Amino acid sequence: MNGRLKEICARVRPCGVFADIGCDHGYVSQYVAAHSLAEKVYFTDVSAECLAKAEKLLAPFVAEGKAEGALGNGMRALPVRPDEALIAGMGGEEIVNILSASPFAADRLILQPMKNTDKVRRFLAENGWKTEEDVVFSSGGKFYDILTAERGEESLTEDELLFGKSNLALRPAAFTERLRAELFGIERYLSKAKSESARAALEDRKRKIEEILR
Ligand SMILES: C[S@@+](CC[C@H](N)C(=O)[O-])C[C@H]1O[C@@H](n2cnc3c(N)ncnc32)[C@H](O)[C@@H]1O
């Protein structure tokens, strides 16, 4: 299992029903079932081909009634409401689409967007979710965001929506390293900006990152 998947697995809490939405290979579901972290694991995917991979991997748990696969779009594929739902390895916009269709479809969420994490944060803050953790980690030379959230209220500042509440409060090394890498990229692209507005947006982002790193 790669480092990204290990970070996801480390955030699963023991629960009754666990759902892995967009499971693809099914490695996280296999981990949850093998470690008895849930009484029942549902693993779903919108692609029959992807679901078939997970069904093969999880066959022993399916045979025991501890896991079940379901084909379909987002949470709607689930036959029951899960206590905990994982949506990982896809873009933030797709995660928001899935959650928008069933905004209260679980008690706890583990989300690992590959991009547009600010859109996920905005959705959670505007739809009755309270972030427990929202951090950057690095694995295999790449940076990833991971968030966990429970039902609740919270009001986030614009900076917290853009950069993540826990990142700003705890400053994990991966967070500052990613900001430094972004700053380096912005400085390279500034001279190539095609329009004044593109240049102004880069300058704004640069100022904000420098302020956070100070
Ligand atoms: C890149 S894989 C990530 C797999 C795994 N969750 C991980 O983090 O490694 C994304 C998977 O999500 C599935 N997917 C994308 N949109 C989906 C949706 N709306 N509902 C269910 N599955 C979806 C894709 O078919 C694909 O198998």
Short mmCIF file of C-alpha atoms and ligand atoms in Angstrom, two decimals, residues 4-5 8 20-25 44-47 50 72-74 88-90 94 98, ligand 1:
data_model
loop_
_atom_site.label_atom_id
_atom_site.label_comp_id
_atom_site.label_asym_id
_atom_site.label_seq_id
_atom_site.Cartn_x
_atom_site.Cartn_y
_atom_site.Cartn_z
CA ARG A 4 -1.17 8.20 0.35
CA LEU A 5 -3.42 5.20 1.05
CA ILE A 8 -6.18 7.63 4.46
CA ASP A 20 -15.64 3.76 0.25
CA ILE A 21 -17.10 5.89 -2.57
CA GLY A 22 -15.08 5.61 -5.77
CA CYS A 23 -13.10 2.65 -4.38
CA ASP A 24 -11.33 1.68 -7.64
CA HIS A 25 -8.79 -1.00 -6.54
CA THR A 44 -18.77 1.56 -4.60
CA ASP A 45 -17.66 2.83 -7.96
CA VAL A 46 -19.35 4.44 -10.95
CA SER A 47 -17.23 2.26 -13.24
CA CYS A 50 -13.10 -0.47 -11.35
CA GLY A 72 -23.34 3.57 -9.12
CA ASN A 73 -22.88 7.28 -8.83
CA GLY A 74 -21.72 8.60 -5.44
CA ALA A 88 -10.62 9.94 -2.07
CA GLY A 89 -8.37 10.28 -5.08
CA MET A 90 -10.65 12.47 -7.18
CA GLU A 94 -16.31 15.78 -8.17
CA ILE A 98 -21.13 13.67 -4.83
C1 LIG B 1 -8.39 7.77 -9.04
S1 LIG B 1 -9.55 6.66 -8.41
C2 LIG B 1 -9.29 6.76 -6.67
C3 LIG B 1 -9.48 5.44 -6.01
C4 LIG B 1 -9.35 5.43 -4.51
N1 LIG B 1 -10.47 6.08 -3.88
C5 LIG B 1 -8.05 6.08 -4.09
O1 LIG B 1 -8.09 7.10 -3.39
O2 LIG B 1 -6.99 5.56 -4.45
C6 LIG B 1 -11.11 7.48 -8.59
C7 LIG B 1 -12.24 6.48 -8.66
O3 LIG B 1 -13.45 7.18 -8.42
C8 LIG B 1 -14.44 6.68 -9.31
N2 LIG B 1 -15.47 7.73 -9.41
C9 LIG B 1 -15.37 8.94 -9.99
N3 LIG B 1 -16.51 9.63 -9.85
C10 LIG B 1 -17.36 8.84 -9.14
C11 LIG B 1 -18.70 8.98 -8.67
N4 LIG B 1 -19.39 10.10 -8.91
N5 LIG B 1 -19.26 7.97 -7.98
C12 LIG B 1 -18.55 6.82 -7.75
N6 LIG B 1 -17.29 6.63 -8.16
C13 LIG B 1 -16.70 7.62 -8.85
C14 LIG B 1 -13.68 6.39 -10.59
O4 LIG B 1 -14.35 5.46 -11.40
C15 LIG B 1 -12.36 5.83 -10.02
O5 LIG B 1 -12.40 4.44 -9.87
#
